[in-house]
JSON list of C-alpha atoms in Angstrom, two decimals:
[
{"chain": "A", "resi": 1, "resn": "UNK", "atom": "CA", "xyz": [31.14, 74.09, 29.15]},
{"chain": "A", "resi": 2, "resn": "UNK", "atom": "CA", "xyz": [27.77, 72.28, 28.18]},
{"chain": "A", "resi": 3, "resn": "UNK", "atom": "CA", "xyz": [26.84, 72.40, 24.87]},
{"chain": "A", "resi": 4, "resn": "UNK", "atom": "CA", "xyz": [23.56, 74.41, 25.91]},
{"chain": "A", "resi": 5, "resn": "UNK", "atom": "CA", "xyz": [23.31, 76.34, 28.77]},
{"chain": "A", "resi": 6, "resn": "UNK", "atom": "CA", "xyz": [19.64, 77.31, 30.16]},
{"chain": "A", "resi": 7, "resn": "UNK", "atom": "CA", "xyz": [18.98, 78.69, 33.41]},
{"chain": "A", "resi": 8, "resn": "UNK", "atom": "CA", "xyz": [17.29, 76.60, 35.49]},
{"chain": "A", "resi": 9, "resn": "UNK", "atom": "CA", "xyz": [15.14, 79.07, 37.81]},
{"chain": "A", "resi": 10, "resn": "UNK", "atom": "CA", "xyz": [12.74, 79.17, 38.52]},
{"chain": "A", "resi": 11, "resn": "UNK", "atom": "CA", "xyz": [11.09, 81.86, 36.85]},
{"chain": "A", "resi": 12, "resn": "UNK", "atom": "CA", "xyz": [8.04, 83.29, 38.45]},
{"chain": "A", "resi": 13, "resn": "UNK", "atom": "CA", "xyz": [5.56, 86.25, 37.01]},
{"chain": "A", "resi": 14, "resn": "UNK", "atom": "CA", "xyz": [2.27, 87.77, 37.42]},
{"chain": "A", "resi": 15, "resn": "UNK", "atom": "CA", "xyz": [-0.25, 86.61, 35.04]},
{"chain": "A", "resi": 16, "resn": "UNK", "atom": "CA", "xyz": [-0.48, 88.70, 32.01]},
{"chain": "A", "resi": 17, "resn": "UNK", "atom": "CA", "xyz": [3.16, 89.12, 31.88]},
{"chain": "A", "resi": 18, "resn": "UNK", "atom": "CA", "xyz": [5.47, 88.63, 28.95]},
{"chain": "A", "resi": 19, "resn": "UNK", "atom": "CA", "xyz": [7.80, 85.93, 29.62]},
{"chain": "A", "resi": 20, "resn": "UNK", "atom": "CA", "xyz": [10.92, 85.84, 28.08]},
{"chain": "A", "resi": 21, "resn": "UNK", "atom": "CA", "xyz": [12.80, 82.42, 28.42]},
{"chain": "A", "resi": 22, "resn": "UNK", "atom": "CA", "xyz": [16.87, 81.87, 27.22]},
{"chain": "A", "resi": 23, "resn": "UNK", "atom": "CA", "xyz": [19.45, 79.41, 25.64]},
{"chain": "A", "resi": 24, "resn": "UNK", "atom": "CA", "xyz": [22.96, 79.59, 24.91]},
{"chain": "A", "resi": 25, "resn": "UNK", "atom": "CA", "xyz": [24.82, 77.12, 22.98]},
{"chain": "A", "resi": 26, "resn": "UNK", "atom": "CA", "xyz": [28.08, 76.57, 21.68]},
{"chain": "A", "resi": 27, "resn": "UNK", "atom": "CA", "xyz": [27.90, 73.95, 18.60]},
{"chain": "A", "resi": 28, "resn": "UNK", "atom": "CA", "xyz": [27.74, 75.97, 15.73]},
{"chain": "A", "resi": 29, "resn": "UNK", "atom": "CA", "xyz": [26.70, 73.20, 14.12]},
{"chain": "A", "resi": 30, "resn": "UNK", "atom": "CA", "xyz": [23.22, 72.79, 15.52]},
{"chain": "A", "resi": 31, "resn": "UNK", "atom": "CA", "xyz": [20.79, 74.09, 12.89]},
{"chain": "A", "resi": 32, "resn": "UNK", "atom": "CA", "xyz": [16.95, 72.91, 14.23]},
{"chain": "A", "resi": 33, "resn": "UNK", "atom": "CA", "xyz": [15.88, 74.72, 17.35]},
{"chain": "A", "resi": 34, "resn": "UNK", "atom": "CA", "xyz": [12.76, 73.44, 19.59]},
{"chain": "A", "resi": 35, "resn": "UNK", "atom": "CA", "xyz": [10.80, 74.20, 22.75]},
{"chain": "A", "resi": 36, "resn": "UNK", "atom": "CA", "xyz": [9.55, 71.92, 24.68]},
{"chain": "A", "resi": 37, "resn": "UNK", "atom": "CA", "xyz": [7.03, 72.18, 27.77]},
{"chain": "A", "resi": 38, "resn": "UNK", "atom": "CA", "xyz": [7.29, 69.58, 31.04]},
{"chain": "A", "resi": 39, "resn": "UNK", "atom": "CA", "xyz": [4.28, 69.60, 33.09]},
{"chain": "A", "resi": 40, "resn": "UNK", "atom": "CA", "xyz": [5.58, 67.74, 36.81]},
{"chain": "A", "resi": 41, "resn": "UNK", "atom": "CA", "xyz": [6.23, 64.05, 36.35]},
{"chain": "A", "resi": 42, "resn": "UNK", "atom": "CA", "xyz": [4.99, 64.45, 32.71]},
{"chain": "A", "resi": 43, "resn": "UNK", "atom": "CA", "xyz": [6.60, 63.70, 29.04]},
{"chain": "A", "resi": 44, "resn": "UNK", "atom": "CA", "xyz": [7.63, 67.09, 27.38]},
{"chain": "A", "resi": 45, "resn": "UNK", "atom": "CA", "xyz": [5.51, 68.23, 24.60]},
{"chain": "A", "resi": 46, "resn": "UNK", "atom": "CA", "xyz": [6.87, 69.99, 21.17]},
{"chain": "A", "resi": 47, "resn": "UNK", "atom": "CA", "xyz": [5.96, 73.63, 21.91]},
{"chain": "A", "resi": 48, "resn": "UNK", "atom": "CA", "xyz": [7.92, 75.43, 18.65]},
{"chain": "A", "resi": 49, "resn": "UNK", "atom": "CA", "xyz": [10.32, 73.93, 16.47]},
{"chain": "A", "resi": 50, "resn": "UNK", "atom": "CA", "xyz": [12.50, 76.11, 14.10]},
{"chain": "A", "resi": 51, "resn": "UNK", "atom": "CA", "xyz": [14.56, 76.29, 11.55]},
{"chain": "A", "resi": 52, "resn": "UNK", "atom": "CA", "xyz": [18.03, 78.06, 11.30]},
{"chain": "A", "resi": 53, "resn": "UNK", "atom": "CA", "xyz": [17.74, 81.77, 12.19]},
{"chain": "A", "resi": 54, "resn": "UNK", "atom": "CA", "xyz": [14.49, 83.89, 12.43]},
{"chain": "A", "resi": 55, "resn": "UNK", "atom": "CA", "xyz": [11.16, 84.16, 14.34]},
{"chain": "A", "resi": 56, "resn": "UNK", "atom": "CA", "xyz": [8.86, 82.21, 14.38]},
{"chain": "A", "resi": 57, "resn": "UNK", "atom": "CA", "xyz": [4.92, 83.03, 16.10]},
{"chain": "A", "resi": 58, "resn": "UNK", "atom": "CA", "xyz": [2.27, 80.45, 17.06]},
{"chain": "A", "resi": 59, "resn": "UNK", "atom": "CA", "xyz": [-0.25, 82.22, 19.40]},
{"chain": "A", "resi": 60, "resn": "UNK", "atom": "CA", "xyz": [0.71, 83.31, 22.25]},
{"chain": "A", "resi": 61, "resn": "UNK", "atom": "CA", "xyz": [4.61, 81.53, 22.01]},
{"chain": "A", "resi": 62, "resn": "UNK", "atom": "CA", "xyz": [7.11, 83.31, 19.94]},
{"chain": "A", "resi": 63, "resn": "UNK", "atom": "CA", "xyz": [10.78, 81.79, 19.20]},
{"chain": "A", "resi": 64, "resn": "UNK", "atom": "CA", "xyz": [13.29, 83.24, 18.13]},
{"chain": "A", "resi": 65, "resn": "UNK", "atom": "CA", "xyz": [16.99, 82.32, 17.17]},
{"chain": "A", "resi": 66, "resn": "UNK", "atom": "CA", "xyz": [19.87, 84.22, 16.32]},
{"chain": "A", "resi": 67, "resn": "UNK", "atom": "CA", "xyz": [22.91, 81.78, 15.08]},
{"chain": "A", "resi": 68, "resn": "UNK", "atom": "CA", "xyz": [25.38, 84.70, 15.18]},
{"chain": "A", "resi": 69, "resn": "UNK", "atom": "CA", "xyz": [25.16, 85.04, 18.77]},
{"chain": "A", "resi": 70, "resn": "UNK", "atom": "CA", "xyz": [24.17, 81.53, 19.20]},
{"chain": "A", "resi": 71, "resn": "UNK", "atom": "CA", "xyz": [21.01, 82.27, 21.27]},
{"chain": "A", "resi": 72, "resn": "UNK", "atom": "CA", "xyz": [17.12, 81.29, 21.28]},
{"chain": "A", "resi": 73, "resn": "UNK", "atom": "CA", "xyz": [14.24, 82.63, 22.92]},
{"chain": "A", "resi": 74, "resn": "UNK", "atom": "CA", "xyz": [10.95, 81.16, 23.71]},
{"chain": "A", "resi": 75, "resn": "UNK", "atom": "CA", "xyz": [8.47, 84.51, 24.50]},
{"chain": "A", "resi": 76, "resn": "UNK", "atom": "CA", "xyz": [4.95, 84.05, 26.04]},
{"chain": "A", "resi": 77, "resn": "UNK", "atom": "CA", "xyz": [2.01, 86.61, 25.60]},
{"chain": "A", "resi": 78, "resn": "UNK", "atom": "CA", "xyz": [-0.54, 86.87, 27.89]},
{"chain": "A", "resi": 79, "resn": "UNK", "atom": "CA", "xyz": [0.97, 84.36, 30.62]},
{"chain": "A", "resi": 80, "resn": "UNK", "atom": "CA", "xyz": [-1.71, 81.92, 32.26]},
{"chain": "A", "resi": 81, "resn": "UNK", "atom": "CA", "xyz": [-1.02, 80.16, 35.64]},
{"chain": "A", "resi": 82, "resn": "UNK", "atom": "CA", "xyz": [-1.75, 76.98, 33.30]},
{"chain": "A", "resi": 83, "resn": "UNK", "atom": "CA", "xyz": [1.57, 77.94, 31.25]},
{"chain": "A", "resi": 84, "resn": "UNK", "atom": "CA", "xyz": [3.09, 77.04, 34.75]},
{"chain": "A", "resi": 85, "resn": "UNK", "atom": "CA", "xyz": [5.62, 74.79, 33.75]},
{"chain": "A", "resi": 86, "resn": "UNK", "atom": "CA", "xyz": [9.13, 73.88, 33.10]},
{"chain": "A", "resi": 87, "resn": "UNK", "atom": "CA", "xyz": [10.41, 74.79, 29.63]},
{"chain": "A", "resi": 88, "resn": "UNK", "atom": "CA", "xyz": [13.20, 73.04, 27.61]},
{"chain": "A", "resi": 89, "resn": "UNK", "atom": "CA", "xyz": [14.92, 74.14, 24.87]},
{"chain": "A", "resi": 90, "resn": "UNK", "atom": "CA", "xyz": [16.36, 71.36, 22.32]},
{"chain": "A", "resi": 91, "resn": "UNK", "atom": "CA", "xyz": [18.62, 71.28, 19.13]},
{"chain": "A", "resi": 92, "resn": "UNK", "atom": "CA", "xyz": [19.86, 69.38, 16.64]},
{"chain": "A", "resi": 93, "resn": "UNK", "atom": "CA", "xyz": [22.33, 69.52, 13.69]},
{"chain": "A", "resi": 94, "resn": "UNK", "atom": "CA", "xyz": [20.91, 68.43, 10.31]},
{"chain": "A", "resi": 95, "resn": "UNK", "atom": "CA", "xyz": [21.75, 65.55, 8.59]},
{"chain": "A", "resi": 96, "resn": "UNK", "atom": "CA", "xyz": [22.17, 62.06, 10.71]},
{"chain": "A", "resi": 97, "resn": "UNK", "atom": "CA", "xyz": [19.50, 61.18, 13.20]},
{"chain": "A", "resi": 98, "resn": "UNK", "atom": "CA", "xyz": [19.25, 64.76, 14.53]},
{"chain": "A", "resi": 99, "resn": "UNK", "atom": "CA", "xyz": [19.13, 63.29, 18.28]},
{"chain": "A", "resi": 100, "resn": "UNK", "atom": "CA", "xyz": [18.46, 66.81, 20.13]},
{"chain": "A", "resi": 101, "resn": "UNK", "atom": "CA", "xyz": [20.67, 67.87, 22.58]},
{"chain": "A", "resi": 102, "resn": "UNK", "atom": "CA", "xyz": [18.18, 69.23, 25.47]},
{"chain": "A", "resi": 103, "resn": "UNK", "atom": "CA", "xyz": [18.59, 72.52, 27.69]},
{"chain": "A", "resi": 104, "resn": "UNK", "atom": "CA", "xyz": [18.12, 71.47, 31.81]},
{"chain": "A", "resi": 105, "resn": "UNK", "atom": "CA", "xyz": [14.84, 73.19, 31.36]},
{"chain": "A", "resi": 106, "resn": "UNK", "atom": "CA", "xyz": [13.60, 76.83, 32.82]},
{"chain": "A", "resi": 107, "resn": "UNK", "atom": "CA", "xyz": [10.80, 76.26, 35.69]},
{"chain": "A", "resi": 108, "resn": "UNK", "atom": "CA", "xyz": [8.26, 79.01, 35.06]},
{"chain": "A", "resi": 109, "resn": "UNK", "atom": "CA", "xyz": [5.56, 79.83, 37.73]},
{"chain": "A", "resi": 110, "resn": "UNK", "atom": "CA", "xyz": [2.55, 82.16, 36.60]},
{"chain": "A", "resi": 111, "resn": "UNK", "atom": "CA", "xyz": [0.48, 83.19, 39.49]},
{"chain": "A", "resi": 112, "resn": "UNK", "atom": "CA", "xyz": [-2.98, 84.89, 39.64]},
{"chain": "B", "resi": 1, "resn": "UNK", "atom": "CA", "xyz": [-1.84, 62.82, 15.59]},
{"chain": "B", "resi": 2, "resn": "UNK", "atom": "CA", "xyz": [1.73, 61.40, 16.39]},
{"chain": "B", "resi": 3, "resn": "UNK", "atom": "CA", "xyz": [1.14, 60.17, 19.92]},
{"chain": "B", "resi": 4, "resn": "UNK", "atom": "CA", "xyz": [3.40, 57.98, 21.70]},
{"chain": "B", "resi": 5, "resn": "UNK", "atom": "CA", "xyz": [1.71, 55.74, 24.53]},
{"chain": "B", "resi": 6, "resn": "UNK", "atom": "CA", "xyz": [4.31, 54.78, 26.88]},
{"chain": "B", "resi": 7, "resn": "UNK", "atom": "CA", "xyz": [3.26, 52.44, 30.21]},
{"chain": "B", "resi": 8, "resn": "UNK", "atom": "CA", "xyz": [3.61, 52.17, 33.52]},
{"chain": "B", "resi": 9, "resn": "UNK", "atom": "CA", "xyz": [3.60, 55.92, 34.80]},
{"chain": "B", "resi": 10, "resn": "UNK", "atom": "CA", "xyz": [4.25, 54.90, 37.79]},
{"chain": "B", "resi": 11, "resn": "UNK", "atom": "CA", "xyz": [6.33, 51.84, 39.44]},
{"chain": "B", "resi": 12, "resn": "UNK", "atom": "CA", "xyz": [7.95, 50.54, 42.57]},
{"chain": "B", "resi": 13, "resn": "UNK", "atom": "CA", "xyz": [9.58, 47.60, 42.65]},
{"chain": "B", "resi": 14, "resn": "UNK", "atom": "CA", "xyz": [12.44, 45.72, 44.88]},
{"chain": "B", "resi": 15, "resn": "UNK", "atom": "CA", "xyz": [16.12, 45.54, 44.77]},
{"chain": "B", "resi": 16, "resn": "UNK", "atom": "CA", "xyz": [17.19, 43.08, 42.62]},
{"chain": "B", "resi": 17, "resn": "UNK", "atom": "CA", "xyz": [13.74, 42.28, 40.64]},
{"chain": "B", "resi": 18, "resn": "UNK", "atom": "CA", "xyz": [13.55, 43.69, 37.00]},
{"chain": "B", "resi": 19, "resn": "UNK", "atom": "CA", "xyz": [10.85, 46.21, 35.25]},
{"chain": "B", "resi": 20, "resn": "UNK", "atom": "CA", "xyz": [10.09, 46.36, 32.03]},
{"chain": "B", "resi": 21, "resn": "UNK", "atom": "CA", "xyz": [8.99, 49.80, 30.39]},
{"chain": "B", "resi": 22, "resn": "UNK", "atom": "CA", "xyz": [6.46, 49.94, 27.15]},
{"chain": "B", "resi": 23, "resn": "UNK", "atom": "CA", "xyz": [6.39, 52.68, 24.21]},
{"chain": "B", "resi": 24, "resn": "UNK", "atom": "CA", "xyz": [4.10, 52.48, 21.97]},
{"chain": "B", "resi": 25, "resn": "UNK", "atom": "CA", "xyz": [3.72, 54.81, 18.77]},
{"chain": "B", "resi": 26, "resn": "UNK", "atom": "CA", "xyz": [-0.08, 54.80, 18.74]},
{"chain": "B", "resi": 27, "resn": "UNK", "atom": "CA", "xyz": [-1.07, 56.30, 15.21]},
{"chain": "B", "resi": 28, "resn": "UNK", "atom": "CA", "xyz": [2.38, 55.83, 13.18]},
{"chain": "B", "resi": 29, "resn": "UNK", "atom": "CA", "xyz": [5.76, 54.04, 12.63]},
{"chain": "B", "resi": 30, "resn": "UNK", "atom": "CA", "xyz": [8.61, 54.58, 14.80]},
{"chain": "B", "resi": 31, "resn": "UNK", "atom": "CA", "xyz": [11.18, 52.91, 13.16]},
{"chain": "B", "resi": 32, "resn": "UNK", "atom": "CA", "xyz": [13.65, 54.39, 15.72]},
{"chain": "B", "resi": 33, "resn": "UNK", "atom": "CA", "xyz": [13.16, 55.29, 19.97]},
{"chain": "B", "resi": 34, "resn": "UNK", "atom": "CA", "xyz": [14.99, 56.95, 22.08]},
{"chain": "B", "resi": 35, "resn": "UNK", "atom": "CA", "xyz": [14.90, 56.48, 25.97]},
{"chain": "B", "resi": 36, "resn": "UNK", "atom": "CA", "xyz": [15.64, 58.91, 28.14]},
{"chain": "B", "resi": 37, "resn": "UNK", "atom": "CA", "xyz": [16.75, 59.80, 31.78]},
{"chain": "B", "resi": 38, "resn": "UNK", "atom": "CA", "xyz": [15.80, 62.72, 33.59]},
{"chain": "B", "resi": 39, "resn": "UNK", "atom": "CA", "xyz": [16.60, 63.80, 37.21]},
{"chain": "B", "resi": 40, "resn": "UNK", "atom": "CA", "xyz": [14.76, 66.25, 39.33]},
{"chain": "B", "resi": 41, "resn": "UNK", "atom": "CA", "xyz": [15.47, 69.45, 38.12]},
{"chain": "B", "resi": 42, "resn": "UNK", "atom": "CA", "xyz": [17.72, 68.32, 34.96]},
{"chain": "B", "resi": 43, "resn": "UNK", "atom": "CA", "xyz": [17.80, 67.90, 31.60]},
{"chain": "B", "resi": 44, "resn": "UNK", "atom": "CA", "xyz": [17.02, 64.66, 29.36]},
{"chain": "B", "resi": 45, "resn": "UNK", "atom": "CA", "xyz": [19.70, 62.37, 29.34]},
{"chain": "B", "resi": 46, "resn": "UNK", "atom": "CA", "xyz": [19.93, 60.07, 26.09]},
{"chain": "B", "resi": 47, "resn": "UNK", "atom": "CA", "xyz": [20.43, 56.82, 27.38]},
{"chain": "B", "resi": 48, "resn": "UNK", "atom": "CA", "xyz": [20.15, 54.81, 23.75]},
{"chain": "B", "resi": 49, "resn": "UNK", "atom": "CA", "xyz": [18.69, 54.82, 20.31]},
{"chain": "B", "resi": 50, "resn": "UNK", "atom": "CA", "xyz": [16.67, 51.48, 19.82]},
{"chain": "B", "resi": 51, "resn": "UNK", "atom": "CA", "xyz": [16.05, 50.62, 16.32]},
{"chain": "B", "resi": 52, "resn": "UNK", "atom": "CA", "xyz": [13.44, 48.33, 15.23]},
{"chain": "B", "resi": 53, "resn": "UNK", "atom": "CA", "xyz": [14.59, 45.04, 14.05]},
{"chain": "B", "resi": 54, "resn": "UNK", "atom": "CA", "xyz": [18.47, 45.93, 15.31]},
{"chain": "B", "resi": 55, "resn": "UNK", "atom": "CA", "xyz": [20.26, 46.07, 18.58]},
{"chain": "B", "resi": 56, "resn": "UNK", "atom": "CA", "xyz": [20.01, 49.31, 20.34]},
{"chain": "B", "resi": 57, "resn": "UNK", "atom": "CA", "xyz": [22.85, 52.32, 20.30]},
{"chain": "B", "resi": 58, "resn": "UNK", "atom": "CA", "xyz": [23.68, 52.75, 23.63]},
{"chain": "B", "resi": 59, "resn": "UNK", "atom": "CA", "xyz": [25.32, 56.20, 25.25]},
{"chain": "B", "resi": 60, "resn": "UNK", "atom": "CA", "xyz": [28.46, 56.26, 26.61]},
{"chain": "B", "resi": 61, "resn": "UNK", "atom": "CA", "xyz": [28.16, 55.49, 30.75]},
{"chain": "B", "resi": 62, "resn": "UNK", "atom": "CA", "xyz": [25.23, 53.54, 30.02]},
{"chain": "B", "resi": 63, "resn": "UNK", "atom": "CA", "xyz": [25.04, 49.55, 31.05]},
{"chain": "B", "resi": 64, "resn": "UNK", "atom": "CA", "xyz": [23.90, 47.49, 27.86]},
{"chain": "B", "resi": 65, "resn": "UNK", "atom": "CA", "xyz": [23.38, 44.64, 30.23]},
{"chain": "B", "resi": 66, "resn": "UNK", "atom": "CA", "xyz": [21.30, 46.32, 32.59]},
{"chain": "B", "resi": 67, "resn": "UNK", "atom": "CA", "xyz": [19.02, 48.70, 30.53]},
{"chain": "B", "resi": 68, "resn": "UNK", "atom": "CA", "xyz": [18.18, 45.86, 28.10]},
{"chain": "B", "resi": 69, "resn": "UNK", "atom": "CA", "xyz": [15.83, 47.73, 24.91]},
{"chain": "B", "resi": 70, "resn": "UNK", "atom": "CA", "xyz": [14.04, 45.34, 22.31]},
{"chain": "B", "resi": 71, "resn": "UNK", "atom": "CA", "xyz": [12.35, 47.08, 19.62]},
{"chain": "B", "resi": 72, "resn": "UNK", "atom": "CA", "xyz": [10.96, 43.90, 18.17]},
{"chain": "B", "resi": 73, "resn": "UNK", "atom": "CA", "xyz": [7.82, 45.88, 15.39]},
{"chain": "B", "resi": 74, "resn": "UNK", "atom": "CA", "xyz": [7.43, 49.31, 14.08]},
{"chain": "B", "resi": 75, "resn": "UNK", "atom": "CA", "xyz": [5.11, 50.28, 16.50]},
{"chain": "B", "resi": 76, "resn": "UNK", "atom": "CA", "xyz": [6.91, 49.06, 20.29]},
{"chain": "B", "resi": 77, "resn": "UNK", "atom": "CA", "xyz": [10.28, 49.65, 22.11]},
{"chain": "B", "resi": 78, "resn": "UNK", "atom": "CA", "xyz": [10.72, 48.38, 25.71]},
{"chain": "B", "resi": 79, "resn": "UNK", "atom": "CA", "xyz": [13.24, 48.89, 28.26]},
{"chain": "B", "resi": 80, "resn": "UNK", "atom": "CA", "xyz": [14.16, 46.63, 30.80]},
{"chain": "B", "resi": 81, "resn": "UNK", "atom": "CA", "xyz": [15.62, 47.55, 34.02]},
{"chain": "B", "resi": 82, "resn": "UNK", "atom": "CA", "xyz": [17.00, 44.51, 34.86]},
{"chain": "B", "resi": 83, "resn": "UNK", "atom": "CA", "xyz": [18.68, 44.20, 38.75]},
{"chain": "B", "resi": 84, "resn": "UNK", "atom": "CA", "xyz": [17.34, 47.02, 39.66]},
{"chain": "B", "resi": 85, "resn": "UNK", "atom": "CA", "xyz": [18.97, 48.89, 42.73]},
{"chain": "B", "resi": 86, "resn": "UNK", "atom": "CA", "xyz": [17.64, 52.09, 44.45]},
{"chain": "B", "resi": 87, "resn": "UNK", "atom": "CA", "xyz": [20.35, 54.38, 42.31]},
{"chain": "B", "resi": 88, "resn": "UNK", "atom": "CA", "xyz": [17.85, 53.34, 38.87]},
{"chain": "B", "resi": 89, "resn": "UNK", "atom": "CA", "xyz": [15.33, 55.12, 40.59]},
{"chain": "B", "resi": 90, "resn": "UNK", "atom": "CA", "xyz": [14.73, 57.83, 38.07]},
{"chain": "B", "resi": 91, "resn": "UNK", "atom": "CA", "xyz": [12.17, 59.25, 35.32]},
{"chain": "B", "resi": 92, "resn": "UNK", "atom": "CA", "xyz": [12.47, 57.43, 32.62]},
{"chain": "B", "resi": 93, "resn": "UNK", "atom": "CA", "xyz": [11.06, 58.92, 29.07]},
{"chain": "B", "resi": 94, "resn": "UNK", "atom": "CA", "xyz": [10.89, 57.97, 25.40]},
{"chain": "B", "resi": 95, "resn": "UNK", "atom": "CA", "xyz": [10.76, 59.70, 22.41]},
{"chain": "B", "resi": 96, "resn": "UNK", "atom": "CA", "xyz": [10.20, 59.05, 18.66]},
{"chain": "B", "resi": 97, "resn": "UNK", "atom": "CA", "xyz": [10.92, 61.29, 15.67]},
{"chain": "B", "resi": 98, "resn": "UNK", "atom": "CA", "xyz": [7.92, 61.86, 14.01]},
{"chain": "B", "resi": 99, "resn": "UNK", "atom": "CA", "xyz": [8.65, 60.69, 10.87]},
{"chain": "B", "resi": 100, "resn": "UNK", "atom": "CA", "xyz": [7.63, 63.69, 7.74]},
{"chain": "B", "resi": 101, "resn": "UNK", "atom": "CA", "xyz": [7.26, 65.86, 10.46]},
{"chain": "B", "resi": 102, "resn": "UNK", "atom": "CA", "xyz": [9.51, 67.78, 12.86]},
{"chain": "B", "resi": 103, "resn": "UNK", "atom": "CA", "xyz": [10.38, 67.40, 16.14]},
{"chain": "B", "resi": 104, "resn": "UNK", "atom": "CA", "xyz": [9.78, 64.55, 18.63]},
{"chain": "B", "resi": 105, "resn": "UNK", "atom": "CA", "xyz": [6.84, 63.40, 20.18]},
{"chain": "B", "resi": 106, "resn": "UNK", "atom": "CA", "xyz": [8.16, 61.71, 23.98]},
{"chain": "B", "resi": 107, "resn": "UNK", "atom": "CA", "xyz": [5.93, 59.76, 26.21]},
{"chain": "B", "resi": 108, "resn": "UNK", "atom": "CA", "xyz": [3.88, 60.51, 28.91]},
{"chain": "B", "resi": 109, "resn": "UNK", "atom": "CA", "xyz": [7.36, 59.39, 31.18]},
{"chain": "B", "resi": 110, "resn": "UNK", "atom": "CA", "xyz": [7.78, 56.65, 34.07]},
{"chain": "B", "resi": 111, "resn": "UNK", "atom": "CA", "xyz": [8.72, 56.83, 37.82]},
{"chain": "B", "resi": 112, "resn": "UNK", "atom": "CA", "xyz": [10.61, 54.04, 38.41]},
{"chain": "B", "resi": 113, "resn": "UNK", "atom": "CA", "xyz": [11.15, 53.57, 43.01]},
{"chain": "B", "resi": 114, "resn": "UNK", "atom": "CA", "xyz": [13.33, 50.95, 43.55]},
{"chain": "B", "resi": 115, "resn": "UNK", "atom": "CA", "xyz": [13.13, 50.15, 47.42]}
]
């Protein structure tokens, strides 16, 4: 079993949809919870990063983690095609270097 | 703020020839990188942690001797893809921790073709 499991997709909604995106993981341990967005052949970007359990809203993106069931969500407002992308989540455990240990990434498509 | 430049974007090269691969922390200190693999449709895979002014932590799996990484100032990691063979063709990312911040800031990525 990975340590986090994300389903890959894809993922694909009408615009103006709420899109809800997943990650399990199994290291208890883990205690800092991002999302990152991958446009094709691009560097992810930072999208939400959190802090042991609880929600967490920045516009349209809400994340949410729950350490008891070991489970994060990533929810998007609104959707635009231009949030057309692949999302991964990431976490880390504190202390150390907190390397994050990514998700394989959820490919959303948002069309008109 | 915290941008990390990271060049080429794009590169094909020939069996056996090496490539080297720039990161650059634009607008603060990166005392530590981290390079990254990524296939189609996968998830980042930590190749090594390159500290600045020390040899790089490499992943297990990973050839020392053929992804060489020098992170010689605060400000500029490189990896080398030295011998390349059409199997290194890949994505190839880096990332820095952005340092009284959160989170990591990665590079625009590389497509390394080896033909």
């Amino acid at each position: 079993q990975k340590e986090v499991e994300q389903d890959p997709g894809p993922l694909s909604v009408p615009e103006g949809a709420i899109v809800s995106l997943n990650c399990t993981y199994s290291n208890s341990a883990f205690q800092y919870f991002m999302w990152y967005r991958q446009y094709s052949r691009k560097g992810p970007e930072l999208l939400m990063y959190t802090y042991s359990s609880g929600n967490k809203e920045d516009g349209r993106f809400t994340a949410q983690v729950d350490k008891s069931s070991k489970y994060i969500s990533l929810f998007i407002r609104d959707s635009q095609p231009s949030d057309s992308a692949t999302y991964l989540c990431a976490m880390s455990e504190s202390g150390g270097s907190y390397i994050p240990t990514f998700g394989r990434g959820t490919s959303l498509i948002v069309h008109p | 703020g915290a941008v990390v430049s990271q060049h080429p974007s794009r590169v094909i090269c020939k069996s056996g020839t090496s490539v080297k691969i720039e990161c650059r922390s634009l607008d603060f200190q990166a005392t530590t990188m981290f390079w990254y693999r990524q296939f189609p449709k996968q998830s980042l895979m930590l190749m090594a942690t390159s500290n600045e002014g020390s040899k790089a932590t490499y992943e297990q799996g990973v050839e020392k001797d053929k992804f060489l990484i020098n992170h010689a100032s605060l400000t500029l990691s490189t990896l080398t893809v030295t011998s390349a063979h059409p199997e290194d063709s890949s994505f190839y990312i880096c990332s820095a921790r952005v340092l009284r911040g959160r989170g990591y800031t990665f590079g625009s990525g590389t497509r390394l073709t080896v033909v």
